Structures are given as structure tokens and as C-alpha cells.
Short mmCIF file of C-alpha atoms in Angstrom, two decimals:
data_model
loop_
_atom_site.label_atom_id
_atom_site.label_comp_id
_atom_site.label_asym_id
_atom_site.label_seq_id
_atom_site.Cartn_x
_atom_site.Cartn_y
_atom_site.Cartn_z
CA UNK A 1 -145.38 156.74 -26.30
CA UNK A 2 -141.88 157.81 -27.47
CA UNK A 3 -141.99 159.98 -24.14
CA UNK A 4 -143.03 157.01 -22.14
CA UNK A 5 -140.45 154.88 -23.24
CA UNK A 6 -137.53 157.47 -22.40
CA UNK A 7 -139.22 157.89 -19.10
CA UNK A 8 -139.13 154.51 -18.43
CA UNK A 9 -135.55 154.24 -19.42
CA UNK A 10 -134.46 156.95 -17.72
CA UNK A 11 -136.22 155.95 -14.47
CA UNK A 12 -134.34 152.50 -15.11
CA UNK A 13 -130.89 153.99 -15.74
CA UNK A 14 -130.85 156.25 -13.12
CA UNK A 15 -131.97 152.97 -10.28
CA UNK A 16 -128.87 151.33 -12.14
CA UNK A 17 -126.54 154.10 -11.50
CA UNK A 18 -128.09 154.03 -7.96
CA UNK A 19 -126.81 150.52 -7.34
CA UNK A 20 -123.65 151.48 -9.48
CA UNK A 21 -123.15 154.39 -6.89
CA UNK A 22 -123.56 151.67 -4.16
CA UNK A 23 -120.73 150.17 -6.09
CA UNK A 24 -118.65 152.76 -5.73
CA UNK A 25 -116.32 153.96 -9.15
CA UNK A 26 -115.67 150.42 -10.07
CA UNK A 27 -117.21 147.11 -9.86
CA UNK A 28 -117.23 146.74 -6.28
CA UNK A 29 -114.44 144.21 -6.92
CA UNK A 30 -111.69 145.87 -7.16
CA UNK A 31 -109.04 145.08 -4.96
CA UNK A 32 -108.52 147.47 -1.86
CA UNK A 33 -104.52 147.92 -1.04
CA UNK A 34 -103.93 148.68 2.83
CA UNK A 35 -100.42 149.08 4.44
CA UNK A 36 -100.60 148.20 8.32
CA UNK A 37 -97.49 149.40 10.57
CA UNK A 38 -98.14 148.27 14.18
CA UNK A 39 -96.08 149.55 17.67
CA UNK A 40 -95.18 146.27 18.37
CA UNK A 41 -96.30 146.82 21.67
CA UNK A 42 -97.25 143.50 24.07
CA UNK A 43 -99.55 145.25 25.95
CA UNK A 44 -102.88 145.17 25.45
CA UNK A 45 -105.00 146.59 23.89
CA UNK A 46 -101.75 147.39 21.50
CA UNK A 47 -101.71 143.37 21.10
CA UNK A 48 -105.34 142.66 20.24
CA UNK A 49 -106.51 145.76 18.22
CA UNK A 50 -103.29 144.65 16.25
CA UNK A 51 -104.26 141.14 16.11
CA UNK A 52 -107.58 141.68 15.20
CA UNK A 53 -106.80 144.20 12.31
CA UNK A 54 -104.52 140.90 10.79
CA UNK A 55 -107.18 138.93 11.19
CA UNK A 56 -109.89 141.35 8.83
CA UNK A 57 -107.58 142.00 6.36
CA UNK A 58 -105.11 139.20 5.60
CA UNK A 59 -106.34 136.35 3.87
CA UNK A 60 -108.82 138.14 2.31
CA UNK A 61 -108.96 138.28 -1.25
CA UNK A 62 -110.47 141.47 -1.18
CA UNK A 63 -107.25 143.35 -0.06
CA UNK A 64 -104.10 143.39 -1.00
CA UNK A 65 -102.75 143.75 2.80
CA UNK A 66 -99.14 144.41 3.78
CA UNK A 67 -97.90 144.08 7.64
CA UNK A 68 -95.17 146.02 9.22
CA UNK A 69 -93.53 145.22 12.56
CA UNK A 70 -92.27 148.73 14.08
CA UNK A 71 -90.36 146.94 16.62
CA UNK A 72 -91.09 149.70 19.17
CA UNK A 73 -89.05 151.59 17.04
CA UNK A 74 -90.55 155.21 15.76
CA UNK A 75 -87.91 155.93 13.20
CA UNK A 76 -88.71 152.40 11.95
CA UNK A 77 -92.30 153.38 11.98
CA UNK A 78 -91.63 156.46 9.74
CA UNK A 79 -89.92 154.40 7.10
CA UNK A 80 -92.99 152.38 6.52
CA UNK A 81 -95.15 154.99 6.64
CA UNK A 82 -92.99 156.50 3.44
CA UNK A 83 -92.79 153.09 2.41
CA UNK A 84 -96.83 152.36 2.34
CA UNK A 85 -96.57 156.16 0.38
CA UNK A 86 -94.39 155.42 -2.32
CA UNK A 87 -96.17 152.17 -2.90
CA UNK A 88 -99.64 154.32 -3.41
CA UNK A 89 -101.69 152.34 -1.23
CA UNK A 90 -105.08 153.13 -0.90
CA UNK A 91 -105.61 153.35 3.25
CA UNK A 92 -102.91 153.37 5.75
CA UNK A 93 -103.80 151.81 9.17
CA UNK A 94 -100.99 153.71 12.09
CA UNK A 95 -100.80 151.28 15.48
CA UNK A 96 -98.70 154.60 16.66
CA UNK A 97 -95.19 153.46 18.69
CA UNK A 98 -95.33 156.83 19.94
CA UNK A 99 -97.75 160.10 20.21
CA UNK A 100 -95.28 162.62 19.15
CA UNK A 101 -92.65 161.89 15.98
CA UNK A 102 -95.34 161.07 13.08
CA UNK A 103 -96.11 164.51 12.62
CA UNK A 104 -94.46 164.53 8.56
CA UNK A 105 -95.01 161.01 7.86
CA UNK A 106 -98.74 161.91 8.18
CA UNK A 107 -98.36 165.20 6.13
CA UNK A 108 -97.11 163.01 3.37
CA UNK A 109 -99.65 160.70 3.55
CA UNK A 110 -102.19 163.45 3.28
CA UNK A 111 -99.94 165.09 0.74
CA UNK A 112 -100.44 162.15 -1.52
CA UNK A 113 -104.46 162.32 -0.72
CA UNK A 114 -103.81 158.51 1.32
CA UNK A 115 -106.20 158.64 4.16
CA UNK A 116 -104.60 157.29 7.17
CA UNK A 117 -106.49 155.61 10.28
CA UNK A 118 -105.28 155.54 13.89
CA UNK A 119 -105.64 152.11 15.77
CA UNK A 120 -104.83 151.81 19.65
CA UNK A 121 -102.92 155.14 20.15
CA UNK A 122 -103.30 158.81 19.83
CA UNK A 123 -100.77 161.09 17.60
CA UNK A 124 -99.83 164.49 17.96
CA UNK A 125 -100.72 166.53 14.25
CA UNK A 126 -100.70 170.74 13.72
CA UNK A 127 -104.35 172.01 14.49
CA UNK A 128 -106.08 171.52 11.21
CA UNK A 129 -104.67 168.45 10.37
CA UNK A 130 -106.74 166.27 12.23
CA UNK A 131 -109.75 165.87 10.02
CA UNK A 132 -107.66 163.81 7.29
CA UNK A 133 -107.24 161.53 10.10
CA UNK A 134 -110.77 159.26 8.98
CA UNK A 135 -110.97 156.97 12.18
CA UNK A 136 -109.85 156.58 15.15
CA UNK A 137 -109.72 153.41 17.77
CA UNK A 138 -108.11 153.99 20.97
CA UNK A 139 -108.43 153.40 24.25
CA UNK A 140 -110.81 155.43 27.06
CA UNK A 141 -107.68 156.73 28.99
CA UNK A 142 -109.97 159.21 30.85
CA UNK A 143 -112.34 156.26 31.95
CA UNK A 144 -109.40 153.54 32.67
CA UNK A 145 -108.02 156.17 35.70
CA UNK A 146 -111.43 156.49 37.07
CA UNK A 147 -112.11 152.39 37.21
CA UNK A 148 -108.39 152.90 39.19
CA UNK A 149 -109.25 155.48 41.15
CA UNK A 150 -112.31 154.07 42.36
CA UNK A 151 -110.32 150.79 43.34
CA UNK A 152 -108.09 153.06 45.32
CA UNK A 153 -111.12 154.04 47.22
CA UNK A 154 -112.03 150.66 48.26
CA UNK A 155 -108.58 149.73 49.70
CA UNK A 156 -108.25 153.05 51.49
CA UNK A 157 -111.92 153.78 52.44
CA UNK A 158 -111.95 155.47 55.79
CA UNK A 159 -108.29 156.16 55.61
CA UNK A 160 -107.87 160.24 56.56
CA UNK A 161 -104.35 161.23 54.10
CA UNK A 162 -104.15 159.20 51.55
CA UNK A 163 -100.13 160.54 49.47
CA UNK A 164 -100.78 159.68 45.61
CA UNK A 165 -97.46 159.40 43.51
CA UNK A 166 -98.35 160.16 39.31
CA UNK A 167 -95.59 158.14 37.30
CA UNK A 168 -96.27 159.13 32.92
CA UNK A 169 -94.29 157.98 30.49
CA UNK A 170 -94.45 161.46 29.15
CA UNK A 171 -96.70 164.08 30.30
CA UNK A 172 -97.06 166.01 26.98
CA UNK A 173 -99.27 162.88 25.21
CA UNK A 174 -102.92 162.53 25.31
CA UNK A 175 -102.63 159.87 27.73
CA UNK A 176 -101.06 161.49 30.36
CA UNK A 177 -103.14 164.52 30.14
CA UNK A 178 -107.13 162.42 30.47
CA UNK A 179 -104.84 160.31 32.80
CA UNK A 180 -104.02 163.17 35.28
CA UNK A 181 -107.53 164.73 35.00
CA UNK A 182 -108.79 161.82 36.18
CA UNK A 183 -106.72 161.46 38.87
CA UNK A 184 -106.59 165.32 39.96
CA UNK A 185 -110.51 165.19 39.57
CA UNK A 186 -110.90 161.91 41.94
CA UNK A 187 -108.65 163.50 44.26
CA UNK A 188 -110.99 166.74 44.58
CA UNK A 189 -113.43 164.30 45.52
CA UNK A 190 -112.20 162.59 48.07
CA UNK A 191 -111.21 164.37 51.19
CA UNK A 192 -107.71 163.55 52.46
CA UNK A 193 -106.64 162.60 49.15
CA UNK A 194 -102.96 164.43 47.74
CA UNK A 195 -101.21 163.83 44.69
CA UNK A 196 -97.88 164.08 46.03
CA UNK A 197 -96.02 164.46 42.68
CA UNK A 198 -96.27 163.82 39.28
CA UNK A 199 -92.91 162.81 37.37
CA UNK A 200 -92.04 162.07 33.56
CA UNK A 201 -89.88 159.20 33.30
CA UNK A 202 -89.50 158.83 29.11
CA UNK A 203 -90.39 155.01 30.18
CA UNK A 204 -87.05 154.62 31.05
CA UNK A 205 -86.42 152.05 34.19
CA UNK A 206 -83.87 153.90 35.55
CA UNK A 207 -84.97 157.05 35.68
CA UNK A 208 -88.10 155.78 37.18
CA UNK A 209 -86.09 154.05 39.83
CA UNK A 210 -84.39 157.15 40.66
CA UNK A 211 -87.49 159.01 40.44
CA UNK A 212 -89.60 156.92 42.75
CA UNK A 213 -86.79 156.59 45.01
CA UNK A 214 -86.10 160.44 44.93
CA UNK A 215 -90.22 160.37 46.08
CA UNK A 216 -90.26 157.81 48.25
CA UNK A 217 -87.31 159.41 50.93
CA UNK A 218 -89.19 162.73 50.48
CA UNK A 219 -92.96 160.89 51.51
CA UNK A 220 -92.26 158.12 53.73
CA UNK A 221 -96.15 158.45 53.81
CA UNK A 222 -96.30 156.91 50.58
CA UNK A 223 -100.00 155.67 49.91
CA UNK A 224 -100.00 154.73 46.43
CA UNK A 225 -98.50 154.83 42.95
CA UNK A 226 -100.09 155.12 39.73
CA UNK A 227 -97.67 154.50 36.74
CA UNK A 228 -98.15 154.22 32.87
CA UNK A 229 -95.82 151.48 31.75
CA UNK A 230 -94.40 148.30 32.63
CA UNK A 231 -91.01 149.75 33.22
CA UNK A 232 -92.07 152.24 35.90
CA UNK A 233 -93.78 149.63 37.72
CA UNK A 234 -90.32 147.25 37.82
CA UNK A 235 -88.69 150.51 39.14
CA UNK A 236 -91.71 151.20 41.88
CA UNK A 237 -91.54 147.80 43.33
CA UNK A 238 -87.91 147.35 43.19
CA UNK A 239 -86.98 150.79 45.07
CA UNK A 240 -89.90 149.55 48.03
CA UNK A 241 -88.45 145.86 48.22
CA UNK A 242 -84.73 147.66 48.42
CA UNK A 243 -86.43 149.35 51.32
CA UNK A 244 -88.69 146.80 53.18
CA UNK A 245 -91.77 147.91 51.67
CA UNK A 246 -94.66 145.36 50.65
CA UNK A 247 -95.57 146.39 46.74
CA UNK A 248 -99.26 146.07 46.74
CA UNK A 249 -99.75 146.34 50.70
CA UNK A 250 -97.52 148.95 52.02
CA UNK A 251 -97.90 150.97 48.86
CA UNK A 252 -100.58 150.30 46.43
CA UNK A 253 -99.48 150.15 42.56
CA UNK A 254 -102.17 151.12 40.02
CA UNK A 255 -100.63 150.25 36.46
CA UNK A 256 -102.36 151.13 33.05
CA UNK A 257 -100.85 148.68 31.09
CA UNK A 258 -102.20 145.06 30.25
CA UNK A 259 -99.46 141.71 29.23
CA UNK A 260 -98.79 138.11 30.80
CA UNK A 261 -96.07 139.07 33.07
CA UNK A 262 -98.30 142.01 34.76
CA UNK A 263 -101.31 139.57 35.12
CA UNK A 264 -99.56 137.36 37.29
CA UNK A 265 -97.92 140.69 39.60
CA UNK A 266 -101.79 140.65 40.05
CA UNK A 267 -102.40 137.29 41.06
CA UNK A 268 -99.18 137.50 43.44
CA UNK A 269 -100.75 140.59 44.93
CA UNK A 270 -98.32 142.96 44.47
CA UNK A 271 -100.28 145.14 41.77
CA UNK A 272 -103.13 146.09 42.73
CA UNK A 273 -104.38 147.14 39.74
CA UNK A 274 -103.89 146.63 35.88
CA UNK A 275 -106.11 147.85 33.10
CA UNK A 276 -107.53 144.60 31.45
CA UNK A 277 -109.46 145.93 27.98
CA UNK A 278 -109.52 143.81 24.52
CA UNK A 279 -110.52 145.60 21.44
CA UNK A 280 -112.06 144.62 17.95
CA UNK A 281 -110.30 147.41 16.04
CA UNK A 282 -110.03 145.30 12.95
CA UNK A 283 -113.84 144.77 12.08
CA UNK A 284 -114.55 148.44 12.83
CA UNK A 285 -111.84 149.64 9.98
CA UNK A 286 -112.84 147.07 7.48
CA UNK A 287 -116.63 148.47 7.89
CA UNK A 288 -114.99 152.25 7.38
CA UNK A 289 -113.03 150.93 4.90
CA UNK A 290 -115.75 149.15 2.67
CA UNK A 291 -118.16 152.16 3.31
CA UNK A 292 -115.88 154.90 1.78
CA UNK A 293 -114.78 152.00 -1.34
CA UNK A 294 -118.47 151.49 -1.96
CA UNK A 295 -118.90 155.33 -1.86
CA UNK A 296 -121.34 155.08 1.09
CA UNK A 297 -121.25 158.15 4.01
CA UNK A 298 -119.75 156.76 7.63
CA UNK A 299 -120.98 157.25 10.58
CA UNK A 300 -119.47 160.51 12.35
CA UNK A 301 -119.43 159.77 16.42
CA UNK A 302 -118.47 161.94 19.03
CA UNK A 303 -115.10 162.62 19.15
CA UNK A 304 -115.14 162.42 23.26
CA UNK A 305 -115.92 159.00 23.06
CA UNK A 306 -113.50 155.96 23.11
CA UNK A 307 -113.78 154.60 19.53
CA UNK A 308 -114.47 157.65 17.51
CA UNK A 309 -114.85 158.09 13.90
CA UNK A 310 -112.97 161.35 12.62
CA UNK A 311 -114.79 162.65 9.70
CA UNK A 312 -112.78 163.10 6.55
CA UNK A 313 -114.79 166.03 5.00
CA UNK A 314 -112.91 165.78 1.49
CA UNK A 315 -114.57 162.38 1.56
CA UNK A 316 -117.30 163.16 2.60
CA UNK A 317 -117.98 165.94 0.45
CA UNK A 318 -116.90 163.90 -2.78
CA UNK A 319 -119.72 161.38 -1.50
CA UNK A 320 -122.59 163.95 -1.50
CA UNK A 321 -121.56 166.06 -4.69
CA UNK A 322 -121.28 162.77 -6.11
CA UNK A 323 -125.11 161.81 -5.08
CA UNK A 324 -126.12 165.78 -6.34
CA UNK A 325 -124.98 165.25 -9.47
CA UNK A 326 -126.57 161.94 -10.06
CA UNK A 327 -130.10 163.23 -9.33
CA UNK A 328 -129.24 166.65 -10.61
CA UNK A 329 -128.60 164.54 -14.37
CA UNK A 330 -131.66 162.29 -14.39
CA UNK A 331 -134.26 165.36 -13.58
CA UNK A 332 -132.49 167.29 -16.43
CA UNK A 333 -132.17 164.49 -18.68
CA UNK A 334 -136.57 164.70 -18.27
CA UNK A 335 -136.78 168.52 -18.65
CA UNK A 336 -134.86 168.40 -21.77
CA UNK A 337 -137.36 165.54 -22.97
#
């Protein structure tokens, strides 16, 4: 009977540490701190994934949720990276300003065991590093050149030479790179098709102008212009008005950035294309967020996809030893009885 008893007891404690485990270490309740630094950016889908991570967290009694404005500003960024650090939050969300320059803000943050999560942008971290990184949102730069490319087809179909001019912010950033494999790949496809040049212009307007310009006298031919930022597009369409050229007709403009001002260049007609994609960043953190409080395993997807989960194996690990040792206690504690 005595046997019985402790069976039943044990089979009881060990469905209540179950649902404790489901818990996570504490109560459930206790209150998640998160540190936010965003780009700034207007763009989208800088603007919405930003928006939308506001929206999950703030307000929320659940978190204790700080928001910092980088201001486009990547030295600004830093600070409140360090700032989030010394503060011991418990997650860092990184809207990154820039690919390359958070490099030791993120070391610190895994330094001080703070997993960090990437929304809307891409950062450049030493080989190794990238598995502290626990999730990742960004956008399908690889896919967004192929909807482009495929609209350049449709306003040149049946043309024989069509002269492609490759504008990137800067070409060593993840961007650039899916950016001009789609583009070189889409050009291998269709015959008559020849990426004139491809130029780095640091986003800068006037080095794009001179740039484009510099282009444009070489390759009167010009067919088309595909540029990553709002400021190479000013300098594209200022350099062919300067010399009687119809923005949008006489050379088609292919931009990859989303705000106000470029919507309307697309209802005037002279942008031909812009890419137009809203995210919902913030509800896909929270869920990562309350799965690794409540000690629950996340769902690893491929990392060639869009929105990509980056497995954290410390984490992860913690999570299953965690579960072993549960189970591992309640079929000693019935041995030993």
C-alpha cells in the first residue's frame, strides 16, 4: 500500500513538474525585459516590422519593453546595444542601421549570455558566431530581384539588347550579393540581356549622380537601372532629366526600397518598379520569445528561407538536458522505492 501511495505521488509530482517545466524556472509570470533599437529607416519593411514589434511588446504587462530610435545612425545604434547590456536585459531585438559595424556590440551581448534577435536586416558576425543569433526576420532579397526582373521582361519582351545598370548601396552586404545573383542569373536567361556595370555608391546621392552619369555617357544604350536606395534613384532620374531622358520610359528604374514619396514616383510613372512587402515581425518574436521563457523548444526553419529561425543550441541544449533530467529523477526516485 505504502508502495502504492509513493507511486501515486510520484506519478503526481512528476505531471506537476511537467506543467512547472511548461512554466519555465519561475511562475510563468515573471516579467520578460526586452531592449528594442530600430534603424530608423522609412522604408518598408524597416517601418512595419518596427511598428509591429512596438505594437507586441509595449503595453504589455508582461514585458518590461524599452524603445530606441537609432536615427540612421550606427554609432548611435552601438550605444544602445551597450546600453540594453549594462541594463541586463533578458532579449535584445537589433532593427540593424547597417550590415557591417555591429560586429562587438553583438560579441558583448553574447559575452553577457543576452540572446539577441535580428528584425528587417542582415548583420555581418565572424563565422561561428552566428548561432547565438536566435531569430531572424528579414526580407527575401533574392526573391524581391526576381519579381523585378521578371517586370523587366514584360516591358522589354521582344527587345534584342537590353544594357542593365546595377546601383548597391554597398556590394559587400547580404543584400547586394542575393541582389546581384538574381540579376546576373535572370540575365543568363534571357538572351540579349547585359549588365552593363555594377557600382557601389555608400548611398550617397552624389556619388550616385556621378556614378550614373559616368554610366550613362559611356552606354547611351541605357535600358534600365536597378538601384538599392532612395538616394540612388534621386541621382538616376536627375542625371536622365539633366539629359532629356524620360525616367521610367527612356530608361526603366527598378528600386528595392518601399516609402510614400517612392509610391507616388510609381503612380507618376517614372519608377517602374518598387518593392511593396509589409511584415509581422513583432508577433513572430513574441512567440520565440514566450517559447524559450516557458522553456519550450522553437521551431528551427531553413535558414534559406525569408523569415528564418536561427537555432541557439546553448538554448536549446539547456531545454533538453533540462527535460533528461526530469524523467531521469522520477524513474530513479521508483527504483530506489
Amino acid at each position: 500500500m505504502k508502495k502504492s501511495i509513493f507511486f501515486i505521488a510520484a506519478v503526481l509530482s512528476f505531471l506537476f513538474s511537467s506543467c512547472f517545466l511548461s512554466q519555465g524556472n519561475d511562475d510563468g509570470k515573471k516579467t520578460i525585459s526586452i531592449g528594442f533599437t530600430y534603424s530608423g529607416k522609412t522604408s518598408q519593411p524597416y517601418a512595419a516590422n518596427a511598428e509591429s514589434v512596438k505594437k507586441a511588446f509595449d503595453g504589455n504587462p508582461r514585458y518590461q519593453f524599452t524603445e530606441m530610435n537609432a536615427a540612421g545612425s550606427i554609432s548611435e545604434q552601438v550605444n544602445q546595444i551597450y546600453y540594453f547590456v549594462q541594463n541586463k536585459v533578458d532579449f535584445i531585438i537589433v532593427d540593424p542601421v547597417y550590415e557591417h559595424g555591429l560586429k562587438y556590440a553583438f560579441e558583448n551581448c553574447f559575452h553577457n549570455n543576452i540572446p539577441v534577435i535580428l528584425c528587417g536586416g542582415s548583420a555581418a558576425i565572424e563565422p561561428g558566431l552566428e548561432n547565438r543569433i536566435i531569430f531572424e526576420i528579414r526580407p527575401d532579397f533574392y526573391r524581391e530581384t526576381q519579381l523585378a526582373a521578371r517586370s523587366l521582361e514584360i516591358y522589354e519582351q521582344g527587345k534584342v539588347d537590353v544594357e542593365i545598370l546595377v546601383l548597391n548601396d554597398f556590394a559587400d552586404t547580404t543584400s547586394a550579393r542575393e541582389r546581384n545573383r538574381a540579376i546576373v542569373e535572370e540575365a543568363d536567361k534571357n538572351e540579349g540581356w547585359k549588365i552593363i556595370a555594377r557600382r557601389e555608391t555608400t548611398g550617397d546621392y552624389a556619388k550616385a549622380k556621378q556614378l550614373m552619369e559616368d554610366v550613362y555617357l559611356a552606354n547611351l544604350g541605357l535600358d534600365a537601372v536597378f538601384v538599392e536606395s532612395e538616394n540612388d534613384y534621386q541621382a538616376v532620374i536627375d542625371v536622365l532629366f539633366k539629359y532629356g531622358k524620360m525616367p521610367g520610359e527612356d530608361v526603366l528604374i527598378f528600386a528595392f526600397e518601399d516609402n510614400d514619396n517612392l509610391r507616388k514616383m510609381i503612380l507618376s510613372g517614372v519608377l517602374n518598379y518598387t518593392v511593396i512587402e509589409k511584415q509581422d515581425a513583432g508577433t513572430e518574436i513574441s512567440g520565440v520569445i514566450e517559447k524559450i521563457h516557458l522553456g519550450k523548444s522553437y521551431k528551427k526553419i531553413s535558414l534559406a528561407e525569408a523569415s528564418g529561425f536561427y537555432s541557439n543550441k546553448s538554448i536549446e541544449e539547456k531545454i533538453v538536458t533540462k527535460e533528461k533530467n526530469l524523467i531521469s529523477r522520477f524513474f530513479e526516485s521508483i527504483k530506489k522505492d
